[in-house]
XYZ file of C-alpha atoms in Angstrom:
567
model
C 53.300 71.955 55.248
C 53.832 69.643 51.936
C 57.263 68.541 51.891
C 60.081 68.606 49.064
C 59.425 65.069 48.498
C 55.641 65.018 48.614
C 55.515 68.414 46.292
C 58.155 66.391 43.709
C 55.396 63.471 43.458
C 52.260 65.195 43.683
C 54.249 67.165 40.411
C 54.996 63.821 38.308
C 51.641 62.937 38.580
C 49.966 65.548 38.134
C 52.345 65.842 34.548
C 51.614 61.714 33.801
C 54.869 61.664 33.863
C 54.798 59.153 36.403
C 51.898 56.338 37.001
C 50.419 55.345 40.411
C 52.375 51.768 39.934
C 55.704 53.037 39.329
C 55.312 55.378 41.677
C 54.758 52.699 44.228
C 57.347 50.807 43.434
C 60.144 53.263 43.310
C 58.576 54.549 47.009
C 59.339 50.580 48.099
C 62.287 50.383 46.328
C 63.546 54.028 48.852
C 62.304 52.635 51.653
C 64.729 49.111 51.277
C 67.787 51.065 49.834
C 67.389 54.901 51.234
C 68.748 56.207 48.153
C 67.251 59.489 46.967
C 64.326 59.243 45.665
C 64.829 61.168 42.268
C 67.932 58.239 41.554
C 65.786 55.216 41.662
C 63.139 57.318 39.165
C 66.085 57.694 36.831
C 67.489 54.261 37.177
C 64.598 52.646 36.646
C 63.723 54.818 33.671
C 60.747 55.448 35.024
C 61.256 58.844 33.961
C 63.808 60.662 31.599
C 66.316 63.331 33.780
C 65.841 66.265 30.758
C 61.865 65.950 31.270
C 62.562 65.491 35.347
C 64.690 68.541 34.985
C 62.334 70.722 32.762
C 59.422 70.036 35.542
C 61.595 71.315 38.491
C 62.944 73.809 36.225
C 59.199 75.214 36.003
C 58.188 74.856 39.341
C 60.613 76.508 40.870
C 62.087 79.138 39.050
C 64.924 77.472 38.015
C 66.880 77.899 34.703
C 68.293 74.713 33.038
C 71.576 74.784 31.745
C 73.539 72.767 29.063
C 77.235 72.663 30.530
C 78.628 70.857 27.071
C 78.147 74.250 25.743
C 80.162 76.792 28.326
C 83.972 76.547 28.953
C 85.102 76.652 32.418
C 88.203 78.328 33.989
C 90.617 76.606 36.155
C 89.941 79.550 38.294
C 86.475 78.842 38.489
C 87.230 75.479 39.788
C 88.924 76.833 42.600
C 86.153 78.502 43.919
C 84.523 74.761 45.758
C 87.146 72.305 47.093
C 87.046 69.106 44.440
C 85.835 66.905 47.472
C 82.968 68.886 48.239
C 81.921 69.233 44.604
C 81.777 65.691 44.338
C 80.664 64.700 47.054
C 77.223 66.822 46.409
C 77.273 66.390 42.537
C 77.506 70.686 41.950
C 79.983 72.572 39.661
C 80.776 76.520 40.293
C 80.164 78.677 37.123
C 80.595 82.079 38.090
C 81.259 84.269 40.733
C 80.577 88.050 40.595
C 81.490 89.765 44.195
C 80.102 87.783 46.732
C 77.714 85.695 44.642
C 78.171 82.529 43.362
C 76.334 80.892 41.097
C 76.372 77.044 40.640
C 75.317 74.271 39.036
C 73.162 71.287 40.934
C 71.144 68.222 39.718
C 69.218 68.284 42.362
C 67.588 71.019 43.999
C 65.556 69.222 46.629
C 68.541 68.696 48.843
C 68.510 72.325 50.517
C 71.569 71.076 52.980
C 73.939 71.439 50.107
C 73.274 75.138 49.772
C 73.503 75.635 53.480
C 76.994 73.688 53.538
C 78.172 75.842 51.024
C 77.391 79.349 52.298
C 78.938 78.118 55.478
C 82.170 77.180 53.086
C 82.473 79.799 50.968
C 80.504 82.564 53.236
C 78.714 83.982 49.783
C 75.687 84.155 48.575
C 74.422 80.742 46.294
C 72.864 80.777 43.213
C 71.775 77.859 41.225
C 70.742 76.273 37.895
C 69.811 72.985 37.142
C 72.198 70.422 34.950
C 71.803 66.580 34.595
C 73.810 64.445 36.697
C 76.220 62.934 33.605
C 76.534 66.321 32.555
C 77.891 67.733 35.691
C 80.013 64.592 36.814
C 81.945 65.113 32.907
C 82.351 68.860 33.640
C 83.962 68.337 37.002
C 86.208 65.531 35.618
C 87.425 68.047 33.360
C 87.275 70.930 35.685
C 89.795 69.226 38.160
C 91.912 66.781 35.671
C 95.689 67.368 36.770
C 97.802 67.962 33.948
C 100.943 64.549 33.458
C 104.160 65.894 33.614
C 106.012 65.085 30.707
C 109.870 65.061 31.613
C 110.538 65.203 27.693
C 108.869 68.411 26.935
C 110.105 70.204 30.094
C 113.958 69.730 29.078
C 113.202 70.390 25.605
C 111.822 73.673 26.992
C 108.295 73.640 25.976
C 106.811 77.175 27.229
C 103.687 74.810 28.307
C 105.910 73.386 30.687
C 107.421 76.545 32.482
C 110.402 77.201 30.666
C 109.862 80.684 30.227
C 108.067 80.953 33.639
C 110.232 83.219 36.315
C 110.358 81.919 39.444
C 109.834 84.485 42.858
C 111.378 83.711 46.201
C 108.145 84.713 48.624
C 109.252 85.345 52.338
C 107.412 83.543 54.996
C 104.149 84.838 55.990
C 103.712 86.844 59.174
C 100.636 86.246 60.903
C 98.550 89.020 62.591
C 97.434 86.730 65.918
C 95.065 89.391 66.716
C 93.186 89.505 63.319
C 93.031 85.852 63.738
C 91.279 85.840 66.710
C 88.684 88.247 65.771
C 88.060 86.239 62.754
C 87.524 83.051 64.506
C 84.645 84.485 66.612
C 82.830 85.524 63.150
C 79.949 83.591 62.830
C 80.462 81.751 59.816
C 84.025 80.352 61.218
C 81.985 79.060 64.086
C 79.621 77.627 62.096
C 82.011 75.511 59.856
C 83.866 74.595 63.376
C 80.486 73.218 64.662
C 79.053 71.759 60.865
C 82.705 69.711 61.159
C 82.344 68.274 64.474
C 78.096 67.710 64.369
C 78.941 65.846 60.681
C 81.403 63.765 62.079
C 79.422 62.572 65.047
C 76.164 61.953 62.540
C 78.692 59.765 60.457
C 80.449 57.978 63.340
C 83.478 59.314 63.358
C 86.097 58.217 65.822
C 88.203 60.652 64.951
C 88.400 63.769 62.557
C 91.851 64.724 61.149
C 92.353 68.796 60.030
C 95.315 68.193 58.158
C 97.100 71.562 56.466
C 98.212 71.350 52.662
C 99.716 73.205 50.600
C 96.132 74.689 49.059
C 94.125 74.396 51.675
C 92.863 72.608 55.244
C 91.864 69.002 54.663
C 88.808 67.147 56.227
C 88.918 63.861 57.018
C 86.838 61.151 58.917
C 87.861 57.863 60.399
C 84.697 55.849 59.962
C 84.777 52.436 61.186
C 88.625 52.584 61.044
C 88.659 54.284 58.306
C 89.912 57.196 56.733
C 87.435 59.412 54.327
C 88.231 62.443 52.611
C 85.700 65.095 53.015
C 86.390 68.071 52.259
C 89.138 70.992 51.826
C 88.742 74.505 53.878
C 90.550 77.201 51.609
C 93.516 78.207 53.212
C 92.439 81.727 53.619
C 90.606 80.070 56.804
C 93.493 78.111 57.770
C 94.646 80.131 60.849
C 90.584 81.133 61.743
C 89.676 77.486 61.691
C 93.125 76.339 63.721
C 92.916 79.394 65.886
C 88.843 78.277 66.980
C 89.914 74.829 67.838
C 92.658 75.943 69.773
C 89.980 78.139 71.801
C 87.889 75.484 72.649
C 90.519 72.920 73.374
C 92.047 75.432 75.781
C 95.608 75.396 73.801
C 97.915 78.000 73.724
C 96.928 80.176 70.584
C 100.518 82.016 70.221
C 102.272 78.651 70.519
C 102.968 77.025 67.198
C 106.302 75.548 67.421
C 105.344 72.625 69.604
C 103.173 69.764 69.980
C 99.851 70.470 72.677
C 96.982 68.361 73.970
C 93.806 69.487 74.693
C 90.115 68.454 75.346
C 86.311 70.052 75.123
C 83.016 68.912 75.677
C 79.957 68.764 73.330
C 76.111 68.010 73.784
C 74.478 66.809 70.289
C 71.144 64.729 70.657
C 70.760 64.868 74.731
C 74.537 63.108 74.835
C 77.728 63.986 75.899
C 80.461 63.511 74.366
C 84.340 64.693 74.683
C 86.739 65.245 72.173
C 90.706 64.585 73.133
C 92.428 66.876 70.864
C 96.562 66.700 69.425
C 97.798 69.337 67.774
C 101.309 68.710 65.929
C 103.406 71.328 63.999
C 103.480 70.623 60.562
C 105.196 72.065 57.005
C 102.200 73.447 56.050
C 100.959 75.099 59.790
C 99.636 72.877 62.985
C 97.293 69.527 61.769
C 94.626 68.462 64.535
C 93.387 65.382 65.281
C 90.349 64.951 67.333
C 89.353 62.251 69.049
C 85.606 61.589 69.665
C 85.336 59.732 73.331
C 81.557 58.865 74.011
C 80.583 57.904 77.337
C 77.519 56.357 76.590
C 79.469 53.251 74.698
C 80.982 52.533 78.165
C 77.674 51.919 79.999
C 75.975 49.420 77.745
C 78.398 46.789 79.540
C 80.219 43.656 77.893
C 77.242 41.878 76.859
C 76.725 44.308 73.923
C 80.102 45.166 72.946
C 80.061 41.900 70.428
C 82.073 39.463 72.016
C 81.402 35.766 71.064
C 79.675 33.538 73.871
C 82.466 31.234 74.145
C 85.322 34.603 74.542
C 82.621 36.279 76.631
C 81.922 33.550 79.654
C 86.043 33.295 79.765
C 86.503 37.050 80.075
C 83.457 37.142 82.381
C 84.787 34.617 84.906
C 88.738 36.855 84.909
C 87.125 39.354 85.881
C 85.218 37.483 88.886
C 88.955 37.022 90.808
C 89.623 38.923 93.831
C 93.422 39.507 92.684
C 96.157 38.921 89.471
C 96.732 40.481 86.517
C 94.824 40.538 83.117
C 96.689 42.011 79.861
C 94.263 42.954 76.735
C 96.230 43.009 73.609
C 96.218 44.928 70.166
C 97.916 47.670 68.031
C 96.142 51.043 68.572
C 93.057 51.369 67.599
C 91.619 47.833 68.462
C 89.793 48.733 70.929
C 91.405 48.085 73.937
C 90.704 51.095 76.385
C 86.879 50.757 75.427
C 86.802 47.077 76.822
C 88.992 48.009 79.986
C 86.634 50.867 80.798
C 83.531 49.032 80.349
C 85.194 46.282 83.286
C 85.662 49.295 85.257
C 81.990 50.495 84.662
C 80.898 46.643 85.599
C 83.245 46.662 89.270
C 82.673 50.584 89.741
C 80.678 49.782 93.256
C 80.987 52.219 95.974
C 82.408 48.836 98.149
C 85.603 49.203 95.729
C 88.598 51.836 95.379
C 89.459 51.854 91.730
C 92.109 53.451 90.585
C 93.686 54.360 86.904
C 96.991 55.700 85.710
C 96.326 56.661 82.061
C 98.332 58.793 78.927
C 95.881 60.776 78.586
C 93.223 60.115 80.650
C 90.104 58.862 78.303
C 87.268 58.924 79.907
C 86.398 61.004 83.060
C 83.862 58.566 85.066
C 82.445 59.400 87.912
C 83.094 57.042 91.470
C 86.702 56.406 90.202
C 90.015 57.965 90.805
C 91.980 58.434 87.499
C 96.270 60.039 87.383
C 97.602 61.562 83.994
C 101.135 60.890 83.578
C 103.195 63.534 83.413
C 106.890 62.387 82.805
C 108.286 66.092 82.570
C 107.746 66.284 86.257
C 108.289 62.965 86.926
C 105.167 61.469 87.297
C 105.374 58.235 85.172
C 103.808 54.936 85.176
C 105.763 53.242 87.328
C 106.151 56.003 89.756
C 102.739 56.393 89.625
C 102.031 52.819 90.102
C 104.063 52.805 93.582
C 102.291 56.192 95.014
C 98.826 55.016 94.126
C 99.929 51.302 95.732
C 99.688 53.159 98.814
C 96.010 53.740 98.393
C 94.781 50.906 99.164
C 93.269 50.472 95.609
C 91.157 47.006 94.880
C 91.449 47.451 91.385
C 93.973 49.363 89.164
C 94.036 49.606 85.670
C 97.125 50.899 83.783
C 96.905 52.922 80.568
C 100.229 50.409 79.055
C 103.048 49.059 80.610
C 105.454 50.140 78.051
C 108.800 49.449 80.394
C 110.120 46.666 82.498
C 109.892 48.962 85.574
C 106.147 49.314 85.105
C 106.239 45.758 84.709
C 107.593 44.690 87.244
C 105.779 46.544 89.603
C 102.310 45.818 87.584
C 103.136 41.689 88.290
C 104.141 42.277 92.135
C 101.036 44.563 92.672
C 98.834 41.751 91.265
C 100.498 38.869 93.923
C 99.953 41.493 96.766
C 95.943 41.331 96.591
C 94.736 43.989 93.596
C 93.369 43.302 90.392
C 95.813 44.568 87.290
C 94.088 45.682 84.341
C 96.045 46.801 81.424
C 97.483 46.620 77.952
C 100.479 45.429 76.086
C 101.242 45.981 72.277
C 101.473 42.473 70.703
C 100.316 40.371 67.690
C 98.647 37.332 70.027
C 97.723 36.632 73.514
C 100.694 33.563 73.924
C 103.139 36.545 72.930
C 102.256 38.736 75.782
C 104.047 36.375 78.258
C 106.782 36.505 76.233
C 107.009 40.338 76.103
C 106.547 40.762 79.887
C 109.478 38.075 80.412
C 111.647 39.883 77.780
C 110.959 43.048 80.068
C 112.621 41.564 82.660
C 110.205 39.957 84.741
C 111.026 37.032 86.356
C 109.091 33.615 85.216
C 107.827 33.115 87.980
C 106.402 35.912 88.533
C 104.404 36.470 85.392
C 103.224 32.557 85.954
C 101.894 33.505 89.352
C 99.982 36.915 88.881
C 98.489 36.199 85.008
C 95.070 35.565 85.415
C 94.274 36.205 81.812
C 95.515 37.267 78.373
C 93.340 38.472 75.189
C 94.548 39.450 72.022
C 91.940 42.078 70.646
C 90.597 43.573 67.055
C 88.043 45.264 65.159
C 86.063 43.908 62.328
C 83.687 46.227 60.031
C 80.117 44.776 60.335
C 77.892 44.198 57.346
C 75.379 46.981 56.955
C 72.056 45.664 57.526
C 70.719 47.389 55.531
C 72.321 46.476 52.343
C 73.133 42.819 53.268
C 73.071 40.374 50.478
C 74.592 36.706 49.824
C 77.850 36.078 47.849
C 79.695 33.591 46.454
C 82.743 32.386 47.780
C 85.115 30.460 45.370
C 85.873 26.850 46.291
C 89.483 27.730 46.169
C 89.676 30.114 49.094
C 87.469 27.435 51.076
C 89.694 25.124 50.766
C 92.401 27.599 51.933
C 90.404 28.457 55.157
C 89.727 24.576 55.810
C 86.002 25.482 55.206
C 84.464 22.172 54.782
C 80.918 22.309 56.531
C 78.198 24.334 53.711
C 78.014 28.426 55.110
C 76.406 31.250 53.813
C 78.345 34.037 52.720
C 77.532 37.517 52.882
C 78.523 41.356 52.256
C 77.373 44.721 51.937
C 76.164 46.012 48.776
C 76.460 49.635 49.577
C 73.764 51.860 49.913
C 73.411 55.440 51.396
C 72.501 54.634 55.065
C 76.324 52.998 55.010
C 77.791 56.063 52.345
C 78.193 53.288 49.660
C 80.658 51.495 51.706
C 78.943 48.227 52.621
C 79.762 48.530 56.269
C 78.278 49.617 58.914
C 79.847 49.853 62.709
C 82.513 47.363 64.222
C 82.336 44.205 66.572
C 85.589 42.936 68.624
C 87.381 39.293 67.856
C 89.434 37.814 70.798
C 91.886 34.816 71.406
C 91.040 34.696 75.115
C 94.411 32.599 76.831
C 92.915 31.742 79.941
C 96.464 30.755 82.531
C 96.138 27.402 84.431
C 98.401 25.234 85.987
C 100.298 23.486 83.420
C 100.978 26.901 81.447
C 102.104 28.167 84.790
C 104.665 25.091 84.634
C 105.425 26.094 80.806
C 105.964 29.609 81.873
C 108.446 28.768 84.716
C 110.302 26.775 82.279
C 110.523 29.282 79.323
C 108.640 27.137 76.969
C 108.092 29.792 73.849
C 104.871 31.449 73.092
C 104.247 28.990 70.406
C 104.561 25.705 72.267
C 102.114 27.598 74.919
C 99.674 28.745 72.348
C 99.433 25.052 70.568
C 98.739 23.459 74.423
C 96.146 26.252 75.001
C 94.454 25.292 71.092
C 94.880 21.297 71.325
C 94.059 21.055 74.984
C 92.356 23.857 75.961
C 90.193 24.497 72.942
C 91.123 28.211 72.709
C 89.942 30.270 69.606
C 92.633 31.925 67.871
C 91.438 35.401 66.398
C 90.946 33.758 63.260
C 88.839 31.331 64.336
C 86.733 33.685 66.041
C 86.484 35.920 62.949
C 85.323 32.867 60.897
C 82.665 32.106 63.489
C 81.738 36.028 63.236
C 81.624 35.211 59.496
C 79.347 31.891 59.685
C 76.662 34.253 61.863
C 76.722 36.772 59.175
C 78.111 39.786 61.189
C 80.993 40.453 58.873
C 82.544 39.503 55.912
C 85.274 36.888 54.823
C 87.373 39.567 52.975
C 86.959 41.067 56.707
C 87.837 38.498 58.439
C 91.570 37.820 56.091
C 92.151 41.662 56.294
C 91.873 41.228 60.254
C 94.034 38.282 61.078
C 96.521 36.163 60.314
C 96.573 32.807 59.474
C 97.101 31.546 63.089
């Protein structure tokens, strides 16, 4: 069978439309940049869009239409969430029952028609419009009107004035109806088209947040958030009510915050999804945590760590007994670089043990608690009942209190090895915090092993990797003096135009010997500590392990200044 692509070129040549040369060129130009194939045809003028259009618009059946000449509701507009309209390049023009008929600039991209019968559950219809045309019309389309303070008081009737207000009692929600509804197959599908999308794109987590119009998408792709798209809110409770199903949640509780989790198979893996649900103004927002098993097994060698970072963490991990803190605000990636030390010890010669809120990752060979503090079970109760399991190694989801602590540092002098994590800015400052806890000196100076301060730095797509220039000023800012290349990501549609593509981990590995034992004992701060441990024992700081990142190309200077801090 000839495909979309294939028919579109054997058409432009068969019109001489297109020669054999340009043709060639704009196929090598698609292969380098994997933008569609009709925008570098355009771009490089090597055809005109009105004569593209009229040539699709023959072979397949399709009108064209001139939007500068129609006049489009604001009701129309309502029909496709702005996001999604965007996103694809398609305005709605009409709707009649349950067909509706919009308009596309490109036709070859059948996914867009399937994500919108899935969205709207009618019936699609298109014509064909230029791309300018379109973007103009949907600029227009969904322009918000300024409020002008002025004109309301002097009681302008386009302002409201004369507009009667209607108090509108609280809706009362059918739970049965819902249910039904969220077992009808196009509910289902949007549930499953939401999760599979977010998994193709990366996503470590997808946010369904409730407005006042409608259900909002979101993505966070390499730590950041993306807008989407927006649900109407006539699927709100459907689309709440299905995740709540597969989560196992309570479906008639809505007052209250609830934690769930499901399992999905895309592509021969498995992943889970850890799922909060909080109540919100607008009705209960999820977020969904994608946890992927398969990142855990590919060990620390591949995670991204620098060599110099890597052989220090490598030989922590080699003692029989102490404790080793990894440090970060959420989302640095903390848990992912515990659990792959646990994958690396999990041996059936060792009892490993893990006291987590929530529990992660569910991995086979090791024994793993939830806390529950509403019955009692909390981390440092749970610390002293699993002590009596003879664990080898134990790794703690975060001591957050100075009981925890405390029993943490004595567990680590009595023969286990401590993994865990503590919320703080640098590695020096984690002695500091367990001290402040209430932790005797010489305690913490005896059990530490190790500290590492941890983050996560966007990579440079590959793909779309070119050179920049760096201004001498900011070089002489970062005490740059030896000649680098600099690079960054141009943007391109394997990385959705962002320039970035995945993360890799910076640390400022502190490794504890003798004479910041002695500092320790004697409450030197975490400053005097962290100069010894630069001067004397050549540690990287986070910045400088960033700007090495940055020398080998990986990721970007404006990356690496976003990241860290100056020292």
């Amino acid at each position: 069978m000839v495909s979309l692509k294939e028919e579109l070129i054997q058409l432009l040549l068969e019109s001489k439309q297109l020669t054999r040369q340009n043709l060639e060129e704009a196929l090598s130009l698609q292969k380098k940049t994997k933008l569609p194939l009709k925008k570098i045809l355009i771009d490089k003028k090597f055809i005109d869009e009105e004569e593209l259009l009229s040539l699709l618009s023959r072979r397949f059946s399709i009108p064209v239409l001139h939007l500068n000449r129609y006049k489009l509701s604001n009701e129309i507009a309502s029909l496709i969430p702005e996001e999604f309209a965007r996103r694809y390049n398609i305005v709605p023009i009409s709707r009649v029952g349950k067909n509706i008929t919009v308009a596309i600039s490109d036709p070859l991209d059948i996914f867009i028609l399937d994500d919108l019968r899935t969205l709207t559950d009618c019936n699609i219809s298109i014509v064909l419009s230029s791309q300018e045309e379109i973007k103009k019309v949907l600029d227009n389309l969904y322009k918000k009107e300024q409020f002008d303070m002025e004109k309301f008081l002097k009681g302008e009737p386009s302002y409201g004035s004369d507009s009667a207000l209607g108090i509108v009692r609280e809706e009362t929600i059918e739970l049965s109806e819902v249910i039904e509804e969220s077992k009808k197959p196009p509910i289902v599908k949007l549930v499953d088209l939401m999760l599979a999308q977010g998994l193709k794109k990366r996503a470590s987590d997808i946010h369904i947040e409730p407005v006042e119009n409608g259900l909002r998408v979101r993505y966070r792709i390499d730590g950041i958030l993306y807008d989407i798209f927006t649900i109407p809110k006539s699927k709100q409770n459907a689309v709440l009510a299905r995740l709540k199903i597969i989560s196992g949640l309570n479906i008639t509780e809505t007052r209250i915050p609830q934690d769930g989790r499901f399992k999905v198979k895309l592509d021969l893996r498995e992943i889970d999804f850890r799922v909060s649900c909080l109540p919100t103004s607008f009705g209960e927002k999820f977020v969904l945590r994608a946890l992927d098993k398969s990142n855990l097994s590919i060990g620390l060698d591949k995670l991204g760590f620098s060599p110099k970072p890597l052989s220090l963490f490598k030989e922590a991990i080699e003692k029989p007994f102490g404790m080793i803190l990894v440090t970060g605000p959420t989302g640095s990636g903390k848990s992912t670089t515990l659990y792959s030390i646990i994958n690396k010890l999990n041996t059936p010669t060792k009892n490993i043990i893990t006291i987590e809120d929530p529990v992660e990752y569910e991995i086979d060979g090791i024994t793993q608690i939830q806390v529950k503090p509403e019955i009692g079970l909390t981390f440092a109760s749970g610390l002293r009942a699993l002590l009596r399991q003879s664990p080898d190694v134990i790794m703690i989801g975060e001591i957050r209190d100075s009981e925890t602590a405390d029993t943490a540092v004595k567990a680590a002098l009595t023969g286990q090895l401590i993994l865990s994590t503590l919320h703080t800015n640098d590695a020096s400052s984690s002695i500091s915090r367990l001290i402040d806890m209430g932790v005797e000196p010489f305690l913490v100076a005896s059990s530490l092993i190790m500290v590492c301060a941890q983050r996560l730095c966007r990579c440079i797509c590959p793909h779309c990797k070119e050179k920049q220039e760096v201004p001498q000023e900011i070089l002489r800012n970062f005490n740059i003096k030896e000649e680098m290349s600099f690079y960054k990501g141009r943007g391109c549609n394997f990385c959705n135009n962002s320039g970035y593509y995945g993360r890799t981990a910076i640390l400022e590995v502190l490794m504890i010997d003798d004479h910041i034992r002695e500092m320790i004992i004697h409450k030197k701060s975490s400053d005097e500590i962290k100069d010894y441990a630069i001067n004397q024992l050549g540690m990287l700081t986070l910045r400088d392990d960033a700007l090495f990142k940055v020398k080998e190309g990986i990721i970007t200077l404006e990356e690496a200044i976003r990241v860290t801090t100056e020292r």
